[in-house]
Amino acid sequence: MTQGLPSKTGPPPIKASLFGPVSLTGPSGEQIEIKSRKNRALIAILLLSPDQRAPRQRLQEYLWGDRGIDQARASLRQNLHALKRDFNSAGVAPLEANREWVWLEQGLLSNDVAELATTLKANKNGHSEQALLKLGSAQLLEDLDFGDGFRAWLTQTRADVEAELSADILSNIKRLDELGERASALSLANAWLSRSPLDETVAAAAIRIERTEGLFAAAHRRYETLKEVLFREMGVVPSPEVEAAYEVNSALQQRLAPRDPVPTNAPLLAVLAFENRSSDKELTYFSEGVAEDVLARVSRSSGLKTISRASSFQIRGEAKAPREVGRVLGATHVLDGTVQRSENRMRISAVLFDCRTEERLWSGQYDHVPNDLFAVQDSISAAVAAELDLALNPARQISRVDPSAYDSYLQARRHSGSAIGIEKCIGLLERAVEIQPDFAEAWGSLAMAHALQTRWLSTPDSFAADRERAVTAAERALAINPDIGQPLVAMSLLERPSAFAVRESLLRRALDLSPNDPEVLKHLSDFTASVGRLRESHDFIMRARELDPLNPLIANNAANILADLGDIERAYAAFRAIKSQWPSLDWTLAAPLMTAAIRGDWDEVAKFQSDNPAPKTTFKMAMQVAEIMRLPPDARNAKLGDLAAQELEKDGSAGFLTLILLHRNGQADDAYDWAERSSFDFSAGQLAGGSFLIGLLFGGLNGGMREDPRFVAICEKLGLCHYWASTNRWPDFLGETNLSFDFRSAVLNSIANQNALATSQGPTERSENVQGT
């Protein structure tokens, strides 16, 4: 066969995936198993070479450069024979060779690198962005690493591929800019920069477009982010091209007045904690409560995107300057105010600013008696929404709330964030609803407090009563006002973790009612991670982070998801930034410490364990993991076995983290033996999830267990198999190419076997054997 000519006959092209782990798919969609890693590397080298061919000598240098010439030549010859056998078993024959060259028959192999380049060059709106989002952060040939020769070739090839893709991206951005489709251009730039955040050329193009569109705050955020990343990763400052793009064009700013509608980005409002100017300093919570209710009413009645109070209420003092608020929170507008209260009179003042220009857009002042509070809040929220020119639906009329009930409600908010304060929170909320039985927001907060108490503190003896109190409060809140999402989140927390479909339905309904509530988004992120949809989990947590950028728990979850997705360097950078911002929070140090210890990244471990003077429960658990991972293998296995036995005796199940550590330590059979003996039934007292962090099964630390067919049995016990099959929403890892079996078929077979077993048994036996469905 003539070298280099396209084949006119034969099977359809073989599809090679080169981004991420290397894999090949045959003509009928079947996986072509190439057992040798060097043979997968050989195929990749050929596919990425001009005309898909390379000299024998070059292949020998790349893959067997540590051997003598004769031995390298013999190794290449043996591997070529093995590779041809692998292809022949799949009914294809794309590989050819002579004494000097090795090549692939053109027309028989396609690959995702070439397909992506073709998509980008086609310049079709939306296609390029979709392709980049699908690609994510996957790097070229992630699972291949050999000697110096191969590493040098791979480093250069990665750089060449990324440079070509960057050039195509830039061409698309310029074309869209010229057509006036600048929102599409920015979306494409964002998709690329999420993968290649150091690409200064594309960043400069995006900054120029944002300047043209008057999105000065967005351009500033992009510039500052790039500046930080460049210094952290490379120790350099932005290039002259970026600096030139960022230069403020005062004439352009003057032309695009801040009151003009923003053409691409919707307004994002930050409501700051109103300042208490009363003599009674204990009424600070009251001032914050006024601001919080204004925030809730604006968001609920208009659908306006708002920064969460958890972030906006951290802004105090000089940091309240509108430009500073815009820089820190990413807000376009900011509402601030003061509350003065003396005897039975109250004065509330509020002012709305544009963050970019610090122009005062609106202000109002209200003198009322305390029981006119809701009228004041309605007036402020309506004025803010009108100033932003939003089309509003009339706000729902809310019944008057007794001032004493409202005081208790506001005080309860200060104690709702921890297990220590939850009892006091519940007591205050119970007082509020006793005084005012139709106070829907207080009932919703009470439902959430009881749900958290049930998860954090319930014992098998108290579980049923604790759960019933939470359900009663949630049902009461929804009966009074069916349009609030908080009770639905509370009810989702009360379901058994194995009731995946029910939990997701409740959370989706909560999201429909409260689409810009970061707590709802956070819980949806937790849920989607627990069913293996990590990319979706990442999207939810990043939306939550945008709305609540100063919430340490949300920031920590976002870093964890990066680690689970395999973007470990960005994850460590995020963990370090969190530690710098919140140095004393127990779990913000524990999460990276545990991740680094399990991975064996001891330099990172040292950074997170060295300066925690008063370790609490979570940090102590992370330290225990680090101590176990430092043990010699035999001692480590013994310690993990003891730990699994203790967990089994205490909870009826070994902890997922313990199983993962056993498997990573080479004890796969032990891990699955403990799993087989575990019930995973999540009975009362286990809802807090200390031993049952289901999402761990699908993260980056547990790739090994998922490659084993026995993993399906764990998923069956958890109720995941039925959830996946009934919803047809499967976990992300089905795209992993190193699975040794057809996971989807194995899941369906497991369900069929369980159904057959249930059919053959009586009702009593069936209820005892089928768990978690």
Coordinates of C-alpha atoms in Angstrom, one line a residue, residues 454-455 458-464 496 650-651 681-688:
T454 CA -31.4 16.3 63.0
R455 CA -28.4 15.9 60.8
S458 CA -29.8 13.4 66.5
T459 CA -29.3 10.0 68.1
P460 CA -31.2 6.8 67.1
D461 CA -33.5 7.5 70.1
S462 CA -34.2 11.2 69.2
F463 CA -34.1 11.0 65.4
A464 CA -37.9 10.4 64.8
R496 CA -32.6 9.4 53.6
K650 CA -20.4 1.7 65.6
D651 CA -22.4 2.5 62.4
D681 CA -28.5 2.0 55.1
F682 CA -28.1 5.5 56.7
S683 CA -30.2 4.8 59.7
A684 CA -30.9 7.4 62.4
G685 CA -27.9 9.1 63.8
Q686 CA -25.9 8.8 60.6
L687 CA -27.3 11.6 58.5
A688 CA -24.5 14.0 59.3

